[in-house]
Amino acid sequence: MDHDGLEQRGLGHIDESLRLIEMNCGVKVDIRDNAISKNEAACNVFLERGKTIGCFYIESPAMRGLLRRLKCNDYKILVAASSIIRPGVAQSGMMKEYIFRHNYPDRFEYFHEVFKEQLGETYGIMVYQEDVIKIALHYGGLPAADGDILRRAMSGKGRSKEALQKVKEHFFESCAQQGHPMKLSEEIYRQIESFAGYSFCKAHSASYAVESYQSLYLKVHYPIEFMVAVINNMGGFYRTEVYVHEARMSGAHIQNPCVNKSEYTTTLYGIEVFLGFMHLDGLQGKVALEIVAERERNGNYKSMEDFINRIPIGIEGIQILIFIGAFRFTGKTKNQLLVIARLILVNFKPENRNLY
């Protein structure tokens, strides 16, 4: 999925969470307040343990593993983590090196003085596009124009093979002139190349990290509302069941769809979470929407008969609803309900029954 799509989904579940929190708890959360979206003690504990399912960019198993290995307990480390998990850094072996240097800052040596001066904040490892440019200019001694060619290559714009080849040749010539050891220069260029097409600029990583942290804040402090929002946004990295399980672990009472309580999407009343009709395979979307619309127009369904009289639905649709317990308010068993449904539907002629 492209990043813009992912970003929309991320923002979607944050906005939906805020709506649900206000509706269910009567609290207006100002999530754009940096005090809570950058550094918050309870969130940092979750972060460090990789308890981030549902949180936008940082919920994949690989990312959760990385957060644990970095003992990531603040926003600054999160920004770097968002970038070093990118294929370029991971494939070049630098992600592993970064984790080691982060955990043992007194047990590594910088590749070269220039790395210490320019990339002290990231332990002398190129993490962002800006870092690659810095090293090309300061270690390689390349002119700014070559830096520009590299920058464009990394962001995927105007990536000309010939231009890059020239940059590479200039790099090695310039390194030799400065008396850098060839082996070291080769290793550094290998790292530079592994970035092409993959690296983030720092601002990009920072905006992802802010969003992830906002998600995390909501997950930590309003876990049920947050998980319902994730479910309604069609989840993220995992299947819907995983998010339903997370909600249950956070104290939600998960209820199967009910024709009188459920909406098309999943809804919550206090800690009661009613799964939405959208999650029922085989139930047509327009029927699901009509169940809700008809109930809003004319009140709750009084019985199975009342429901069938008001909703144009065939036996297959009714069976799906009976099997998942959507008529449990009637107090009748599923078998009793099936018998009633069949008897009623036999009397409906196909022409007065829009069999979907």
CSV table of C-alpha atoms in Angstrom, one decimal:
chain,number,residue,atom,x,y,z
A,1,MET,CA,0.0,0.0,0.0
A,2,ASP,CA,1.4,3.4,-0.8
A,3,HIS,CA,2.2,5.7,2.0
A,4,ASP,CA,-0.5,8.3,1.3
A,5,GLY,CA,-3.1,5.5,1.5
A,6,LEU,CA,-1.5,4.4,4.8
A,7,GLU,CA,-1.4,7.9,6.1
A,8,GLN,CA,-5.1,8.4,5.4
A,9,ARG,CA,-5.9,5.2,7.2
A,10,GLY,CA,-3.8,6.2,10.1
A,11,LEU,CA,-5.4,9.6,10.4
A,12,GLY,CA,-8.8,7.9,9.9
A,13,HIS,CA,-8.5,5.8,13.0
A,14,ILE,CA,-7.2,8.7,15.1
A,15,ASP,CA,-10.1,10.9,14.2
A,16,GLU,CA,-12.6,8.0,14.7
A,17,SER,CA,-11.1,7.3,18.1
A,18,LEU,CA,-11.5,11.0,19.1
A,19,ARG,CA,-15.2,10.9,18.0
A,20,LEU,CA,-15.8,7.6,20.0
A,21,ILE,CA,-14.0,8.9,23.1
A,22,GLU,CA,-16.1,12.0,23.1
A,23,MET,CA,-19.3,10.1,22.6
A,24,ASN,CA,-18.6,7.3,25.0
A,25,CYS,CA,-16.6,9.1,27.8
A,26,GLY,CA,-17.6,12.7,27.3
A,27,VAL,CA,-14.0,13.7,26.9
A,28,LYS,CA,-12.5,15.9,24.2
A,29,VAL,CA,-8.9,14.9,23.7
A,30,ASP,CA,-6.6,17.4,22.0
A,31,ILE,CA,-4.4,14.9,20.3
A,32,ARG,CA,-2.4,17.6,18.5
A,33,ASP,CA,-1.1,18.8,21.8
A,34,ASN,CA,2.6,18.0,21.6
A,35,ALA,CA,2.9,17.4,25.3
A,36,ILE,CA,1.0,14.2,24.9
A,37,SER,CA,2.0,13.2,21.4
A,38,LYS,CA,5.8,13.4,22.0
A,39,ASN,CA,6.6,12.1,25.5
A,40,GLU,CA,4.3,10.5,28.0
A,41,ALA,CA,5.4,8.1,30.7
A,42,ALA,CA,2.8,5.4,30.3
A,43,CYS,CA,3.1,5.5,26.5
A,44,ASN,CA,6.9,5.1,26.7
A,45,VAL,CA,6.4,1.9,28.7
A,46,PHE,CA,4.2,0.4,26.0
A,47,LEU,CA,6.6,1.6,23.3
A,48,GLU,CA,9.6,-0.1,25.0
A,49,ARG,CA,7.7,-3.4,25.2
A,50,GLY,CA,6.4,-3.2,21.6
A,51,LYS,CA,2.8,-3.2,22.8
A,52,THR,CA,1.8,-1.2,19.7
A,53,ILE,CA,-0.8,-3.3,17.9
A,54,GLY,CA,-3.2,-0.9,16.1
A,55,CYS,CA,-0.7,2.0,16.1
A,56,PHE,CA,-0.3,3.0,12.5
A,57,TYR,CA,3.3,2.5,11.3
A,58,ILE,CA,4.7,0.8,14.4
A,59,GLU,CA,2.5,-2.3,14.7
A,60,SER,CA,4.1,-4.8,12.3
A,61,PRO,CA,6.0,-7.7,14.0
A,62,ALA,CA,9.3,-6.4,12.6
A,63,MET,CA,8.7,-3.0,14.0
A,64,ARG,CA,7.5,-4.2,17.4
A,65,GLY,CA,10.7,-6.4,17.6
A,66,LEU,CA,12.8,-3.4,16.7
A,67,LEU,CA,11.2,-1.2,19.4
A,68,ARG,CA,12.0,-3.9,22.0
A,69,ARG,CA,15.6,-4.3,20.8
A,70,LEU,CA,16.1,-0.6,20.9
A,71,LYS,CA,14.4,-0.4,24.3
A,72,CYS,CA,12.7,2.5,22.5
A,73,ASN,CA,11.2,4.7,25.3
A,74,ASP,CA,11.0,8.1,23.8
A,75,TYR,CA,10.0,10.0,20.7
A,76,LYS,CA,13.5,10.7,19.5
A,77,ILE,CA,14.4,7.0,19.3
A,78,LEU,CA,11.0,6.4,17.6
A,79,VAL,CA,11.9,8.8,14.8
A,80,ALA,CA,15.1,6.9,14.1
A,81,ALA,CA,13.3,3.5,14.4
A,82,SER,CA,10.8,4.7,11.7
A,83,SER,CA,13.7,5.2,9.4
A,84,ILE,CA,16.1,2.4,10.1
A,85,ILE,CA,13.5,-0.3,9.5
A,86,ARG,CA,13.3,0.9,5.9
A,87,PRO,CA,14.7,-1.7,3.4
A,88,GLY,CA,17.8,0.3,2.5
A,89,VAL,CA,19.1,0.5,6.1
A,90,ALA,CA,18.0,-3.0,7.0
A,91,GLN,CA,19.5,-4.6,4.0
A,92,SER,CA,22.9,-2.9,4.3
A,93,GLY,CA,23.3,-4.4,7.7
A,94,MET,CA,23.2,-1.0,9.3
A,95,MET,CA,20.0,-1.6,11.2
A,96,LYS,CA,21.7,-4.3,13.2
A,97,GLU,CA,24.7,-2.1,13.7
A,98,TYR,CA,22.5,0.8,14.8
A,99,ILE,CA,20.8,-1.4,17.5
A,100,PHE,CA,24.2,-2.5,18.8
A,101,ARG,CA,25.6,1.0,19.0
A,102,HIS,CA,22.4,2.3,20.6
A,103,ASN,CA,22.6,-0.3,23.3
A,104,TYR,CA,26.4,-0.2,23.8
A,105,PRO,CA,27.4,3.4,23.0
A,106,ASP,CA,30.9,2.8,24.5
A,107,ARG,CA,31.7,-0.3,22.6
A,108,PHE,CA,32.0,0.8,19.0
A,109,GLU,CA,34.3,3.0,16.9
A,110,TYR,CA,33.2,5.5,14.3
A,111,PHE,CA,34.1,4.6,10.7
A,112,HIS,CA,35.9,7.9,10.5
A,113,GLU,CA,36.1,11.2,12.3
A,114,VAL,CA,33.7,12.7,9.8
A,115,PHE,CA,31.0,10.3,10.9
A,116,LYS,CA,31.4,11.4,14.5
A,117,GLU,CA,31.2,15.0,13.6
A,118,GLN,CA,28.3,14.8,11.2
A,119,LEU,CA,26.2,11.9,12.5
A,120,GLY,CA,26.8,11.9,16.2
A,121,GLU,CA,23.1,11.8,16.9
A,122,THR,CA,22.7,8.5,15.1
A,123,TYR,CA,26.0,6.9,16.3
A,124,GLY,CA,27.7,7.6,13.0
A,125,ILE,CA,25.2,5.6,11.0
A,126,MET,CA,23.4,7.0,7.9
A,127,VAL,CA,19.7,6.9,8.8
A,128,TYR,CA,18.1,9.7,6.8
A,129,GLN,CA,18.5,11.1,3.3
A,130,GLU,CA,20.2,14.1,4.8
A,131,ASP,CA,22.8,11.9,6.4
A,132,VAL,CA,23.8,10.3,3.0
A,133,ILE,CA,24.2,13.8,1.5
A,134,LYS,CA,26.3,14.9,4.5
A,135,ILE,CA,28.6,11.9,4.1
A,136,ALA,CA,28.9,12.3,0.3
A,137,LEU,CA,29.9,16.0,0.8
A,138,HIS,CA,32.0,15.8,3.9
A,139,TYR,CA,33.6,12.4,3.7
A,140,GLY,CA,33.6,11.9,-0.1
A,141,GLY,CA,34.4,15.6,-0.7
A,142,LEU,CA,31.8,15.6,-3.5
A,143,PRO,CA,30.5,19.0,-4.9
A,144,ALA,CA,26.9,20.1,-3.9
A,145,ALA,CA,25.7,19.3,-7.5
A,146,ASP,CA,26.6,15.6,-7.0
A,147,GLY,CA,24.8,15.7,-3.6
A,148,ASP,CA,21.8,16.9,-5.5
A,149,ILE,CA,21.9,14.0,-8.0
A,150,LEU,CA,22.1,11.6,-5.0
A,151,ARG,CA,19.1,13.3,-3.3
A,152,ARG,CA,17.0,13.0,-6.4
A,153,ALA,CA,18.0,9.4,-6.8
A,154,MET,CA,17.0,8.6,-3.3
A,155,SER,CA,13.6,10.2,-3.6
A,156,GLY,CA,13.0,8.3,-6.8
A,157,LYS,CA,12.9,11.5,-9.0
A,158,GLY,CA,15.0,11.6,-12.1
A,159,ARG,CA,17.1,8.6,-11.3
A,160,SER,CA,19.6,8.4,-14.2
A,161,LYS,CA,22.0,5.5,-14.3
A,162,GLU,CA,24.7,7.5,-16.0
A,163,ALA,CA,24.5,10.5,-13.6
A,164,LEU,CA,24.7,8.1,-10.6
A,165,GLN,CA,27.7,6.3,-12.2
A,166,LYS,CA,29.5,9.6,-12.6
A,167,VAL,CA,28.8,10.4,-8.9
A,168,LYS,CA,30.3,7.1,-8.0
A,169,GLU,CA,33.4,7.7,-10.0
A,170,HIS,CA,33.8,11.2,-8.6
A,171,PHE,CA,33.3,9.8,-5.1
A,172,PHE,CA,36.2,7.3,-5.4
A,173,GLU,CA,38.5,9.8,-7.1
A,174,SER,CA,37.8,12.4,-4.4
A,175,CYS,CA,38.3,9.8,-1.6
A,176,ALA,CA,41.6,8.7,-3.0
A,177,GLN,CA,42.7,12.4,-3.3
A,178,GLN,CA,41.9,12.8,0.4
A,179,GLY,CA,43.9,9.7,1.3
A,180,HIS,CA,40.9,7.7,2.6
A,181,PRO,CA,41.6,3.9,2.7
A,182,MET,CA,40.0,2.3,-0.4
A,183,LYS,CA,38.3,-0.5,1.6
A,184,LEU,CA,36.6,2.0,3.9
A,185,SER,CA,35.4,4.2,0.9
A,186,GLU,CA,34.0,1.1,-0.8
A,187,GLU,CA,32.1,0.1,2.3
A,188,ILE,CA,30.7,3.6,2.7
A,189,TYR,CA,29.6,3.8,-0.9
A,190,ARG,CA,27.9,0.4,-0.5
A,191,GLN,CA,25.9,1.9,2.3
A,192,ILE,CA,25.1,5.0,0.3
A,193,GLU,CA,23.9,2.8,-2.6
A,194,SER,CA,21.7,0.7,-0.4
A,195,PHE,CA,19.7,3.8,0.4
A,196,ALA,CA,18.8,4.7,-3.2
A,197,GLY,CA,15.0,4.6,-3.6
A,198,TYR,CA,14.3,3.7,0.0
A,199,SER,CA,15.5,6.3,2.4
A,200,PHE,CA,13.3,8.8,4.2
A,201,CYS,CA,14.1,12.4,4.9
A,202,LYS,CA,14.1,13.1,8.6
A,203,ALA,CA,10.9,15.3,8.4
A,204,HIS,CA,9.0,12.3,6.9
A,205,SER,CA,10.1,9.9,9.7
A,206,ALA,CA,9.2,12.6,12.2
A,207,SER,CA,5.7,13.0,10.9
A,208,TYR,CA,5.2,9.2,10.9
A,209,ALA,CA,6.5,9.0,14.4
A,210,VAL,CA,4.2,11.8,15.6
A,211,GLU,CA,1.2,10.0,14.2
A,212,SER,CA,2.3,6.7,15.7
A,213,TYR,CA,2.7,8.3,19.1
A,214,GLN,CA,-0.7,9.9,18.9
A,215,SER,CA,-2.2,6.4,18.1
A,216,LEU,CA,-0.2,5.0,21.0
A,217,TYR,CA,-1.5,7.7,23.4
A,218,LEU,CA,-5.1,6.8,22.5
A,219,LYS,CA,-4.4,3.1,22.8
A,220,VAL,CA,-2.9,3.5,26.3
A,221,HIS,CA,-5.5,5.8,27.7
A,222,TYR,CA,-8.7,4.8,25.8
A,223,PRO,CA,-8.0,1.3,24.7
A,224,ILE,CA,-11.5,0.1,23.9
A,225,GLU,CA,-12.5,3.2,21.9
A,226,PHE,CA,-9.2,3.1,20.1
A,227,MET,CA,-9.6,-0.6,19.0
A,228,VAL,CA,-13.1,0.0,17.8
A,229,ALA,CA,-11.8,2.8,15.7
A,230,VAL,CA,-9.1,0.6,14.2
A,231,ILE,CA,-11.7,-2.1,13.5
A,232,ASN,CA,-14.0,0.4,11.8
A,233,ASN,CA,-11.1,1.6,9.6
A,234,MET,CA,-10.8,-2.0,8.4
A,235,GLY,CA,-7.8,-2.6,10.6
A,236,GLY,CA,-4.2,-2.3,9.6
A,237,PHE,CA,-1.5,-4.9,9.5
A,238,TYR,CA,-3.5,-7.7,11.1
A,239,ARG,CA,-6.9,-9.4,10.6
A,240,THR,CA,-9.9,-7.9,12.3
A,241,GLU,CA,-10.0,-10.8,14.9
A,242,VAL,CA,-6.6,-9.6,16.3
A,243,TYR,CA,-8.0,-6.1,17.0
A,244,VAL,CA,-11.2,-7.6,18.5
A,245,HIS,CA,-9.0,-9.8,20.8
A,246,GLU,CA,-7.0,-6.7,21.8
A,247,ALA,CA,-10.2,-4.9,22.7
A,248,ARG,CA,-11.3,-7.9,24.7
A,249,MET,CA,-8.0,-7.9,26.5
A,250,SER,CA,-8.5,-4.3,27.4
A,251,GLY,CA,-11.8,-5.1,29.2
A,252,ALA,CA,-14.4,-4.8,26.4
A,253,HIS,CA,-17.4,-7.2,26.4
A,254,ILE,CA,-17.5,-8.2,22.7
A,255,GLN,CA,-21.0,-8.9,21.5
A,256,ASN,CA,-22.0,-10.5,18.2
A,257,PRO,CA,-24.1,-8.4,15.9
A,258,CYS,CA,-27.7,-7.8,17.2
A,259,VAL,CA,-30.5,-6.5,14.9
A,260,ASN,CA,-31.5,-4.0,17.6
A,261,LYS,CA,-28.1,-2.8,18.9
A,262,SER,CA,-25.7,-3.1,16.0
A,263,GLU,CA,-24.9,-0.6,13.3
A,264,TYR,CA,-23.2,-1.2,10.0
A,265,THR,CA,-19.9,-0.4,11.7
A,266,THR,CA,-18.9,-1.7,15.1
A,267,THR,CA,-20.3,0.4,18.0
A,268,LEU,CA,-19.8,0.7,21.7
A,269,TYR,CA,-22.0,1.5,24.7
A,270,GLY,CA,-19.7,1.9,27.7
A,271,ILE,CA,-17.6,-1.3,27.6
A,272,GLU,CA,-20.1,-3.3,25.5
A,273,VAL,CA,-18.8,-3.6,22.0
A,274,PHE,CA,-21.3,-4.7,19.4
A,275,LEU,CA,-19.7,-5.9,16.2
A,276,GLY,CA,-21.1,-4.3,13.1
A,277,PHE,CA,-23.0,-6.0,10.2
A,278,MET,CA,-20.1,-5.1,7.9
A,279,HIS,CA,-18.2,-8.0,9.4
A,280,LEU,CA,-20.8,-10.6,8.4
A,281,ASP,CA,-19.6,-12.5,5.3
A,282,GLY,CA,-22.5,-13.2,3.0
A,283,LEU,CA,-24.8,-10.5,4.3
A,284,GLN,CA,-25.4,-8.0,1.5
A,285,GLY,CA,-24.3,-4.5,2.2
A,286,LYS,CA,-27.6,-2.9,1.2
A,287,VAL,CA,-29.5,-5.3,3.5
A,288,ALA,CA,-27.2,-4.5,6.4
A,289,LEU,CA,-27.7,-0.7,5.8
A,290,GLU,CA,-31.5,-1.2,5.5
A,291,ILE,CA,-31.6,-3.0,8.9
A,292,VAL,CA,-30.2,0.1,10.6
A,293,ALA,CA,-32.2,2.6,8.5
A,294,GLU,CA,-35.5,0.9,9.1
A,295,ARG,CA,-34.8,0.6,12.8
A,296,GLU,CA,-34.1,4.3,13.0
A,297,ARG,CA,-37.3,5.1,11.1
A,298,ASN,CA,-39.7,2.8,13.0
A,299,GLY,CA,-38.0,1.7,16.2
A,300,ASN,CA,-36.6,-1.6,17.4
A,301,TYR,CA,-37.6,-4.9,16.0
A,302,LYS,CA,-40.1,-6.6,18.3
A,303,SER,CA,-39.7,-10.2,17.1
A,304,MET,CA,-38.4,-12.3,14.2
A,305,GLU,CA,-41.8,-11.9,12.4
A,306,ASP,CA,-41.6,-8.1,12.8
A,307,PHE,CA,-38.1,-8.1,11.4
A,308,ILE,CA,-39.0,-10.2,8.3
A,309,ASN,CA,-42.1,-8.0,7.6
A,310,ARG,CA,-40.0,-4.9,7.6
A,311,ILE,CA,-36.8,-6.0,5.9
A,312,PRO,CA,-36.6,-7.4,2.4
A,313,ILE,CA,-34.4,-10.4,3.1
A,314,GLY,CA,-34.2,-14.0,1.8
A,315,ILE,CA,-33.7,-17.2,3.8
A,316,GLU,CA,-29.9,-17.2,3.3
A,317,GLY,CA,-29.6,-13.7,4.9
A,318,ILE,CA,-31.9,-14.6,7.7
A,319,GLN,CA,-29.9,-17.8,8.4
A,320,ILE,CA,-26.6,-15.8,8.7
A,321,LEU,CA,-28.3,-13.5,11.2
A,322,ILE,CA,-29.8,-16.4,13.2
A,323,PHE,CA,-26.5,-18.4,13.3
A,324,ILE,CA,-24.5,-15.5,14.8
A,325,GLY,CA,-27.3,-14.8,17.3
A,326,ALA,CA,-28.6,-11.5,15.9
A,327,PHE,CA,-32.1,-12.4,17.3
A,328,ARG,CA,-31.0,-13.4,20.8
A,329,PHE,CA,-33.2,-10.6,22.2
A,330,THR,CA,-36.2,-12.9,21.4
A,331,GLY,CA,-35.1,-15.5,23.9
A,332,LYS,CA,-35.8,-18.3,21.4
A,333,THR,CA,-33.2,-20.9,20.4
A,334,LYS,CA,-31.6,-20.8,16.9
A,335,ASN,CA,-33.6,-23.9,15.9
A,336,GLN,CA,-36.9,-22.4,16.9
A,337,LEU,CA,-36.0,-19.2,15.0
A,338,LEU,CA,-35.1,-21.2,11.8
A,339,VAL,CA,-38.4,-22.9,11.9
A,340,ILE,CA,-40.3,-19.6,12.3
A,341,ALA,CA,-38.3,-18.0,9.5
A,342,ARG,CA,-38.9,-20.8,7.1
A,343,LEU,CA,-42.6,-20.9,7.8
A,344,ILE,CA,-43.0,-17.2,7.3
A,345,LEU,CA,-40.9,-17.0,4.1
A,346,VAL,CA,-42.8,-19.9,2.6
A,347,ASN,CA,-45.9,-17.6,2.6
A,348,PHE,CA,-44.1,-14.8,0.8
A,349,LYS,CA,-44.3,-15.0,-2.9
A,350,PRO,CA,-41.0,-14.2,-4.6
A,351,GLU,CA,-42.6,-11.2,-6.3
A,352,ASN,CA,-43.3,-9.4,-3.0
A,353,ARG,CA,-40.0,-10.4,-1.5
A,354,ASN,CA,-36.9,-8.8,-3.0
A,355,LEU,CA,-34.8,-11.9,-2.6
A,356,TYR,CA,-31.2,-10.7,-2.4
